[in-house]
């Protein structure tokens, strides 16, 4: 009973921190910047393929992505690859991509620092390292989701529906760990990193399953258009960003409980779990 009561108190503390730190607002900002970076990346990729004379490869890539990507992303990828990008639009796309990517990584770093109550890294090297860690983590997560979906679609073997979520969960754990260990800008142990990674990985796996189920069974009538796909993608990006930050809140609360004298605890003294 005491363990159950402590768990309930922990959840209440996490929820209070989510509201106090404006996690929903920060998640919306990160999702917006991520969406801005997506289409320029696709246009730039298509331009590079067309320059090197691989139009057939680009067409084959489009077909493959339609089958492999999450249902809420595939229509946007197809629409972007149907464009006819020029050098000018590709240069603008590259600038927008770099700016949007920097804002995404910077937004994640600022959000973690705000949640932990720590100072942000100001040196150029530290910011580059943070950006590289975030890039690797997010690419790894997207790769794990795409791979899991591809395996599920391509292989028709018994129990594949059970194995695929487990593979996705394991891939997300590996992808998210570096970001949760690096971004707090303070010394934290592996034990203080794992809970948030676990929460984010479970959340993303469930989110992917829910969106796939929605598109298959509910979204046939109103999500086939590009506008419907954009709305779904925006919602997915927002919820994904929100889950990442919830994991950071969980780790911050865990750190304050395990180390009452730490700097993190001084910023969360009113939230300590009894």
mmCIF file with all atom_site columns, C-alpha atoms in Angstrom, residues 122-272:
data_model
loop_
_atom_site.group_PDB
_atom_site.id
_atom_site.type_symbol
_atom_site.label_atom_id
_atom_site.label_alt_id
_atom_site.label_comp_id
_atom_site.label_asym_id
_atom_site.label_entity_id
_atom_site.label_seq_id
_atom_site.pdbx_PDB_ins_code
_atom_site.Cartn_x
_atom_site.Cartn_y
_atom_site.Cartn_z
_atom_site.occupancy
_atom_site.B_iso_or_equiv
_atom_site.pdbx_formal_charge
_atom_site.auth_seq_id
_atom_site.auth_comp_id
_atom_site.auth_asym_id
_atom_site.auth_atom_id
_atom_site.pdbx_PDB_model_num
ATOM 1   C CA . UNK A 1 122 ? 26.872  28.830  -24.048 1.00 0.00 ? 122 UNK A CA 1
ATOM 2   C CA . UNK A 1 123 ? 30.102  27.752  -25.756 1.00 0.00 ? 123 UNK A CA 1
ATOM 3   C CA . UNK A 1 124 ? 30.022  26.938  -29.453 1.00 0.00 ? 124 UNK A CA 1
ATOM 4   C CA . UNK A 1 125 ? 31.539  23.483  -28.942 1.00 0.00 ? 125 UNK A CA 1
ATOM 5   C CA . UNK A 1 126 ? 28.928  22.578  -26.329 1.00 0.00 ? 126 UNK A CA 1
ATOM 6   C CA . UNK A 1 127 ? 26.100  23.730  -28.580 1.00 0.00 ? 127 UNK A CA 1
ATOM 7   C CA . UNK A 1 128 ? 27.508  21.706  -31.487 1.00 0.00 ? 128 UNK A CA 1
ATOM 8   C CA . UNK A 1 129 ? 27.753  18.630  -29.260 1.00 0.00 ? 129 UNK A CA 1
ATOM 9   C CA . UNK A 1 130 ? 24.193  19.133  -28.035 1.00 0.00 ? 130 UNK A CA 1
ATOM 10  C CA . UNK A 1 131 ? 22.967  19.487  -31.603 1.00 0.00 ? 131 UNK A CA 1
ATOM 11  C CA . UNK A 1 132 ? 24.818  16.354  -32.694 1.00 0.00 ? 132 UNK A CA 1
ATOM 12  C CA . UNK A 1 133 ? 23.402  14.350  -29.782 1.00 0.00 ? 133 UNK A CA 1
ATOM 13  C CA . UNK A 1 134 ? 19.861  15.534  -30.510 1.00 0.00 ? 134 UNK A CA 1
ATOM 14  C CA . UNK A 1 135 ? 20.267  14.807  -34.224 1.00 0.00 ? 135 UNK A CA 1
ATOM 15  C CA . UNK A 1 136 ? 21.556  11.290  -33.576 1.00 0.00 ? 136 UNK A CA 1
ATOM 16  C CA . UNK A 1 137 ? 18.800  10.583  -31.053 1.00 0.00 ? 137 UNK A CA 1
ATOM 17  C CA . UNK A 1 138 ? 15.955  11.805  -33.258 1.00 0.00 ? 138 UNK A CA 1
ATOM 18  C CA . UNK A 1 139 ? 17.284  10.131  -36.409 1.00 0.00 ? 139 UNK A CA 1
ATOM 19  C CA . UNK A 1 140 ? 17.757  6.923   -34.434 1.00 0.00 ? 140 UNK A CA 1
ATOM 20  C CA . UNK A 1 141 ? 14.192  7.111   -33.130 1.00 0.00 ? 141 UNK A CA 1
ATOM 21  C CA . UNK A 1 142 ? 12.742  7.734   -36.596 1.00 0.00 ? 142 UNK A CA 1
ATOM 22  C CA . UNK A 1 143 ? 14.873  4.932   -38.027 1.00 0.00 ? 143 UNK A CA 1
ATOM 23  C CA . UNK A 1 144 ? 13.614  2.538   -35.348 1.00 0.00 ? 144 UNK A CA 1
ATOM 24  C CA . UNK A 1 145 ? 9.997   3.481   -36.085 1.00 0.00 ? 145 UNK A CA 1
ATOM 25  C CA . UNK A 1 146 ? 10.461  3.167   -39.851 1.00 0.00 ? 146 UNK A CA 1
ATOM 26  C CA . UNK A 1 147 ? 12.274  -0.156  -39.508 1.00 0.00 ? 147 UNK A CA 1
ATOM 27  C CA . UNK A 1 148 ? 9.601   -1.564  -37.211 1.00 0.00 ? 148 UNK A CA 1
ATOM 28  C CA . UNK A 1 149 ? 6.848   -0.517  -39.619 1.00 0.00 ? 149 UNK A CA 1
ATOM 29  C CA . UNK A 1 150 ? 8.745   -1.966  -42.592 1.00 0.00 ? 150 UNK A CA 1
ATOM 30  C CA . UNK A 1 151 ? 9.261   -5.303  -40.837 1.00 0.00 ? 151 UNK A CA 1
ATOM 31  C CA . UNK A 1 152 ? 5.607   -5.448  -39.879 1.00 0.00 ? 152 UNK A CA 1
ATOM 32  C CA . UNK A 1 153 ? 4.482   -4.739  -43.458 1.00 0.00 ? 153 UNK A CA 1
ATOM 33  C CA . UNK A 1 154 ? 7.059   -6.871  -45.284 1.00 0.00 ? 154 UNK A CA 1
ATOM 34  C CA . UNK A 1 155 ? 7.110   -10.009 -43.148 1.00 0.00 ? 155 UNK A CA 1
ATOM 35  C CA . UNK A 1 156 ? 4.071   -12.227 -42.894 1.00 0.00 ? 156 UNK A CA 1
ATOM 36  C CA . UNK A 1 157 ? 5.159   -14.547 -40.106 1.00 0.00 ? 157 UNK A CA 1
ATOM 37  C CA . UNK A 1 158 ? 3.435   -15.662 -36.905 1.00 0.00 ? 158 UNK A CA 1
ATOM 38  C CA . UNK A 1 159 ? 3.675   -13.364 -33.893 1.00 0.00 ? 159 UNK A CA 1
ATOM 39  C CA . UNK A 1 160 ? 5.288   -10.557 -35.901 1.00 0.00 ? 160 UNK A CA 1
ATOM 40  C CA . UNK A 1 161 ? 2.734   -8.206  -34.366 1.00 0.00 ? 161 UNK A CA 1
ATOM 41  C CA . UNK A 1 162 ? 4.162   -9.013  -30.931 1.00 0.00 ? 162 UNK A CA 1
ATOM 42  C CA . UNK A 1 163 ? 7.842   -8.885  -31.866 1.00 0.00 ? 163 UNK A CA 1
ATOM 43  C CA . UNK A 1 164 ? 7.673   -5.601  -33.781 1.00 0.00 ? 164 UNK A CA 1
ATOM 44  C CA . UNK A 1 165 ? 6.609   -3.406  -30.804 1.00 0.00 ? 165 UNK A CA 1
ATOM 45  C CA . UNK A 1 166 ? 9.374   -4.948  -28.693 1.00 0.00 ? 166 UNK A CA 1
ATOM 46  C CA . UNK A 1 167 ? 11.961  -4.159  -31.361 1.00 0.00 ? 167 UNK A CA 1
ATOM 47  C CA . UNK A 1 168 ? 10.611  -0.630  -31.649 1.00 0.00 ? 168 UNK A CA 1
ATOM 48  C CA . UNK A 1 169 ? 10.764  -0.153  -27.883 1.00 0.00 ? 169 UNK A CA 1
ATOM 49  C CA . UNK A 1 170 ? 14.362  -1.407  -27.726 1.00 0.00 ? 170 UNK A CA 1
ATOM 50  C CA . UNK A 1 171 ? 15.389  0.861   -30.585 1.00 0.00 ? 171 UNK A CA 1
ATOM 51  C CA . UNK A 1 172 ? 13.788  3.895   -28.951 1.00 0.00 ? 172 UNK A CA 1
ATOM 52  C CA . UNK A 1 173 ? 15.541  3.155   -25.654 1.00 0.00 ? 173 UNK A CA 1
ATOM 53  C CA . UNK A 1 174 ? 18.929  3.138   -27.379 1.00 0.00 ? 174 UNK A CA 1
ATOM 54  C CA . UNK A 1 175 ? 18.133  6.245   -29.436 1.00 0.00 ? 175 UNK A CA 1
ATOM 55  C CA . UNK A 1 176 ? 16.855  8.402   -26.571 1.00 0.00 ? 176 UNK A CA 1
ATOM 56  C CA . UNK A 1 177 ? 19.475  7.589   -23.939 1.00 0.00 ? 177 UNK A CA 1
ATOM 57  C CA . UNK A 1 178 ? 22.262  9.930   -25.197 1.00 0.00 ? 178 UNK A CA 1
ATOM 58  C CA . UNK A 1 179 ? 19.903  12.912  -25.287 1.00 0.00 ? 179 UNK A CA 1
ATOM 59  C CA . UNK A 1 180 ? 18.572  12.371  -21.773 1.00 0.00 ? 180 UNK A CA 1
ATOM 60  C CA . UNK A 1 181 ? 22.094  11.923  -20.450 1.00 0.00 ? 181 UNK A CA 1
ATOM 61  C CA . UNK A 1 182 ? 23.594  14.967  -22.211 1.00 0.00 ? 182 UNK A CA 1
ATOM 62  C CA . UNK A 1 183 ? 20.898  17.654  -22.178 1.00 0.00 ? 183 UNK A CA 1
ATOM 63  C CA . UNK A 1 184 ? 20.336  18.282  -18.449 1.00 0.00 ? 184 UNK A CA 1
ATOM 64  C CA . UNK A 1 185 ? 23.728  20.093  -18.314 1.00 0.00 ? 185 UNK A CA 1
ATOM 65  C CA . UNK A 1 186 ? 24.426  18.598  -14.904 1.00 0.00 ? 186 UNK A CA 1
ATOM 66  C CA . UNK A 1 187 ? 25.952  15.417  -13.540 1.00 0.00 ? 187 UNK A CA 1
ATOM 67  C CA . UNK A 1 188 ? 23.345  12.651  -13.435 1.00 0.00 ? 188 UNK A CA 1
ATOM 68  C CA . UNK A 1 189 ? 23.732  8.915   -13.015 1.00 0.00 ? 189 UNK A CA 1
ATOM 69  C CA . UNK A 1 190 ? 22.497  6.210   -15.347 1.00 0.00 ? 190 UNK A CA 1
ATOM 70  C CA . UNK A 1 191 ? 19.803  5.369   -12.812 1.00 0.00 ? 191 UNK A CA 1
ATOM 71  C CA . UNK A 1 192 ? 18.539  8.943   -12.994 1.00 0.00 ? 192 UNK A CA 1
ATOM 72  C CA . UNK A 1 193 ? 18.521  8.808   -16.805 1.00 0.00 ? 193 UNK A CA 1
ATOM 73  C CA . UNK A 1 194 ? 16.728  5.524   -17.432 1.00 0.00 ? 194 UNK A CA 1
ATOM 74  C CA . UNK A 1 195 ? 13.239  6.400   -16.046 1.00 0.00 ? 195 UNK A CA 1
ATOM 75  C CA . UNK A 1 196 ? 12.708  9.279   -18.462 1.00 0.00 ? 196 UNK A CA 1
ATOM 76  C CA . UNK A 1 197 ? 14.101  7.271   -21.373 1.00 0.00 ? 197 UNK A CA 1
ATOM 77  C CA . UNK A 1 198 ? 11.691  4.457   -20.493 1.00 0.00 ? 198 UNK A CA 1
ATOM 78  C CA . UNK A 1 199 ? 8.713   6.831   -20.325 1.00 0.00 ? 199 UNK A CA 1
ATOM 79  C CA . UNK A 1 200 ? 9.575   8.473   -23.652 1.00 0.00 ? 200 UNK A CA 1
ATOM 80  C CA . UNK A 1 201 ? 10.184  5.138   -25.402 1.00 0.00 ? 201 UNK A CA 1
ATOM 81  C CA . UNK A 1 202 ? 6.916   3.644   -24.161 1.00 0.00 ? 202 UNK A CA 1
ATOM 82  C CA . UNK A 1 203 ? 5.069   6.833   -25.076 1.00 0.00 ? 203 UNK A CA 1
ATOM 83  C CA . UNK A 1 204 ? 6.468   6.980   -28.609 1.00 0.00 ? 204 UNK A CA 1
ATOM 84  C CA . UNK A 1 205 ? 5.770   3.280   -29.205 1.00 0.00 ? 205 UNK A CA 1
ATOM 85  C CA . UNK A 1 206 ? 2.163   3.695   -28.063 1.00 0.00 ? 206 UNK A CA 1
ATOM 86  C CA . UNK A 1 207 ? 1.830   6.902   -30.085 1.00 0.00 ? 207 UNK A CA 1
ATOM 87  C CA . UNK A 1 208 ? 3.007   5.158   -33.238 1.00 0.00 ? 208 UNK A CA 1
ATOM 88  C CA . UNK A 1 209 ? 0.598   2.261   -32.690 1.00 0.00 ? 209 UNK A CA 1
ATOM 89  C CA . UNK A 1 210 ? -2.340  4.591   -32.010 1.00 0.00 ? 210 UNK A CA 1
ATOM 90  C CA . UNK A 1 211 ? -1.730  6.687   -35.115 1.00 0.00 ? 211 UNK A CA 1
ATOM 91  C CA . UNK A 1 212 ? -1.328  3.631   -37.331 1.00 0.00 ? 212 UNK A CA 1
ATOM 92  C CA . UNK A 1 213 ? -4.561  2.181   -35.954 1.00 0.00 ? 213 UNK A CA 1
ATOM 93  C CA . UNK A 1 214 ? -6.351  5.492   -36.458 1.00 0.00 ? 214 UNK A CA 1
ATOM 94  C CA . UNK A 1 215 ? -5.254  5.811   -40.057 1.00 0.00 ? 215 UNK A CA 1
ATOM 95  C CA . UNK A 1 216 ? -6.187  2.208   -40.869 1.00 0.00 ? 216 UNK A CA 1
ATOM 96  C CA . UNK A 1 217 ? -9.591  2.037   -39.187 1.00 0.00 ? 217 UNK A CA 1
ATOM 97  C CA . UNK A 1 218 ? -10.770 5.638   -38.793 1.00 0.00 ? 218 UNK A CA 1
ATOM 98  C CA . UNK A 1 219 ? -8.800  7.935   -41.040 1.00 0.00 ? 219 UNK A CA 1
ATOM 99  C CA . UNK A 1 220 ? -9.731  6.525   -44.432 1.00 0.00 ? 220 UNK A CA 1
ATOM 100 C CA . UNK A 1 221 ? -12.454 9.093   -45.005 1.00 0.00 ? 221 UNK A CA 1
ATOM 101 C CA . UNK A 1 222 ? -10.775 12.296  -43.910 1.00 0.00 ? 222 UNK A CA 1
ATOM 102 C CA . UNK A 1 223 ? -6.987  11.836  -43.864 1.00 0.00 ? 223 UNK A CA 1
ATOM 103 C CA . UNK A 1 224 ? -6.313  10.877  -47.469 1.00 0.00 ? 224 UNK A CA 1
ATOM 104 C CA . UNK A 1 225 ? -5.821  14.505  -48.494 1.00 0.00 ? 225 UNK A CA 1
ATOM 105 C CA . UNK A 1 226 ? -2.601  16.413  -48.000 1.00 0.00 ? 226 UNK A CA 1
ATOM 106 C CA . UNK A 1 227 ? -4.277  18.752  -45.510 1.00 0.00 ? 227 UNK A CA 1
ATOM 107 C CA . UNK A 1 228 ? -5.403  15.840  -43.379 1.00 0.00 ? 228 UNK A CA 1
ATOM 108 C CA . UNK A 1 229 ? -1.899  14.374  -43.472 1.00 0.00 ? 229 UNK A CA 1
ATOM 109 C CA . UNK A 1 230 ? -0.399  17.716  -42.400 1.00 0.00 ? 230 UNK A CA 1
ATOM 110 C CA . UNK A 1 231 ? -2.788  17.981  -39.468 1.00 0.00 ? 231 UNK A CA 1
ATOM 111 C CA . UNK A 1 232 ? -1.982  14.429  -38.410 1.00 0.00 ? 232 UNK A CA 1
ATOM 112 C CA . UNK A 1 233 ? 1.747   15.078  -38.703 1.00 0.00 ? 233 UNK A CA 1
ATOM 113 C CA . UNK A 1 234 ? 1.518   18.266  -36.639 1.00 0.00 ? 234 UNK A CA 1
ATOM 114 C CA . UNK A 1 235 ? -0.403  16.415  -33.946 1.00 0.00 ? 235 UNK A CA 1
ATOM 115 C CA . UNK A 1 236 ? 2.126   13.584  -34.004 1.00 0.00 ? 236 UNK A CA 1
ATOM 116 C CA . UNK A 1 237 ? 5.058   15.997  -33.718 1.00 0.00 ? 237 UNK A CA 1
ATOM 117 C CA . UNK A 1 238 ? 3.392   17.813  -30.831 1.00 0.00 ? 238 UNK A CA 1
ATOM 118 C CA . UNK A 1 239 ? 2.599   14.660  -28.881 1.00 0.00 ? 239 UNK A CA 1
ATOM 119 C CA . UNK A 1 240 ? 6.059   13.252  -29.596 1.00 0.00 ? 240 UNK A CA 1
ATOM 120 C CA . UNK A 1 241 ? 7.713   16.444  -28.318 1.00 0.00 ? 241 UNK A CA 1
ATOM 121 C CA . UNK A 1 242 ? 5.437   16.452  -25.288 1.00 0.00 ? 242 UNK A CA 1
ATOM 122 C CA . UNK A 1 243 ? 6.403   12.875  -24.414 1.00 0.00 ? 243 UNK A CA 1
ATOM 123 C CA . UNK A 1 244 ? 10.111  13.713  -24.710 1.00 0.00 ? 244 UNK A CA 1
ATOM 124 C CA . UNK A 1 245 ? 9.691   16.567  -22.241 1.00 0.00 ? 245 UNK A CA 1
ATOM 125 C CA . UNK A 1 246 ? 7.556   14.453  -19.900 1.00 0.00 ? 246 UNK A CA 1
ATOM 126 C CA . UNK A 1 247 ? 10.486  12.047  -19.743 1.00 0.00 ? 247 UNK A CA 1
ATOM 127 C CA . UNK A 1 248 ? 12.740  14.949  -18.765 1.00 0.00 ? 248 UNK A CA 1
ATOM 128 C CA . UNK A 1 249 ? 10.306  15.956  -16.003 1.00 0.00 ? 249 UNK A CA 1
ATOM 129 C CA . UNK A 1 250 ? 10.271  12.381  -14.693 1.00 0.00 ? 250 UNK A CA 1
ATOM 130 C CA . UNK A 1 251 ? 14.067  12.331  -14.540 1.00 0.00 ? 251 UNK A CA 1
ATOM 131 C CA . UNK A 1 252 ? 14.203  15.722  -12.826 1.00 0.00 ? 252 UNK A CA 1
ATOM 132 C CA . UNK A 1 253 ? 11.787  14.558  -10.131 1.00 0.00 ? 253 UNK A CA 1
ATOM 133 C CA . UNK A 1 254 ? 13.701  11.286  -9.699  1.00 0.00 ? 254 UNK A CA 1
ATOM 134 C CA . UNK A 1 255 ? 16.960  13.227  -9.324  1.00 0.00 ? 255 UNK A CA 1
ATOM 135 C CA . UNK A 1 256 ? 15.427  15.518  -6.701  1.00 0.00 ? 256 UNK A CA 1
ATOM 136 C CA . UNK A 1 257 ? 14.225  12.505  -4.705  1.00 0.00 ? 257 UNK A CA 1
ATOM 137 C CA . UNK A 1 258 ? 17.504  10.580  -4.863  1.00 0.00 ? 258 UNK A CA 1
ATOM 138 C CA . UNK A 1 259 ? 19.765  13.582  -4.202  1.00 0.00 ? 259 UNK A CA 1
ATOM 139 C CA . UNK A 1 260 ? 17.993  16.014  -1.850  1.00 0.00 ? 260 UNK A CA 1
ATOM 140 C CA . UNK A 1 261 ? 21.104  18.224  -1.651  1.00 0.00 ? 261 UNK A CA 1
ATOM 141 C CA . UNK A 1 262 ? 21.643  18.553  -5.398  1.00 0.00 ? 262 UNK A CA 1
ATOM 142 C CA . UNK A 1 263 ? 21.108  21.688  -7.463  1.00 0.00 ? 263 UNK A CA 1
ATOM 143 C CA . UNK A 1 264 ? 18.157  20.029  -9.129  1.00 0.00 ? 264 UNK A CA 1
ATOM 144 C CA . UNK A 1 265 ? 16.517  19.412  -5.777  1.00 0.00 ? 265 UNK A CA 1
ATOM 145 C CA . UNK A 1 266 ? 16.854  23.071  -4.819  1.00 0.00 ? 266 UNK A CA 1
ATOM 146 C CA . UNK A 1 267 ? 14.648  23.927  -7.790  1.00 0.00 ? 267 UNK A CA 1
ATOM 147 C CA . UNK A 1 268 ? 12.078  21.253  -6.935  1.00 0.00 ? 268 UNK A CA 1
ATOM 148 C CA . UNK A 1 269 ? 11.969  21.342  -3.156  1.00 0.00 ? 269 UNK A CA 1
ATOM 149 C CA . UNK A 1 270 ? 8.222   21.863  -3.067  1.00 0.00 ? 270 UNK A CA 1
ATOM 150 C CA . UNK A 1 271 ? 7.714   18.801  -5.260  1.00 0.00 ? 271 UNK A CA 1
ATOM 151 C CA . UNK A 1 272 ? 9.600   16.264  -3.176  1.00 0.00 ? 272 UNK A CA 1
#
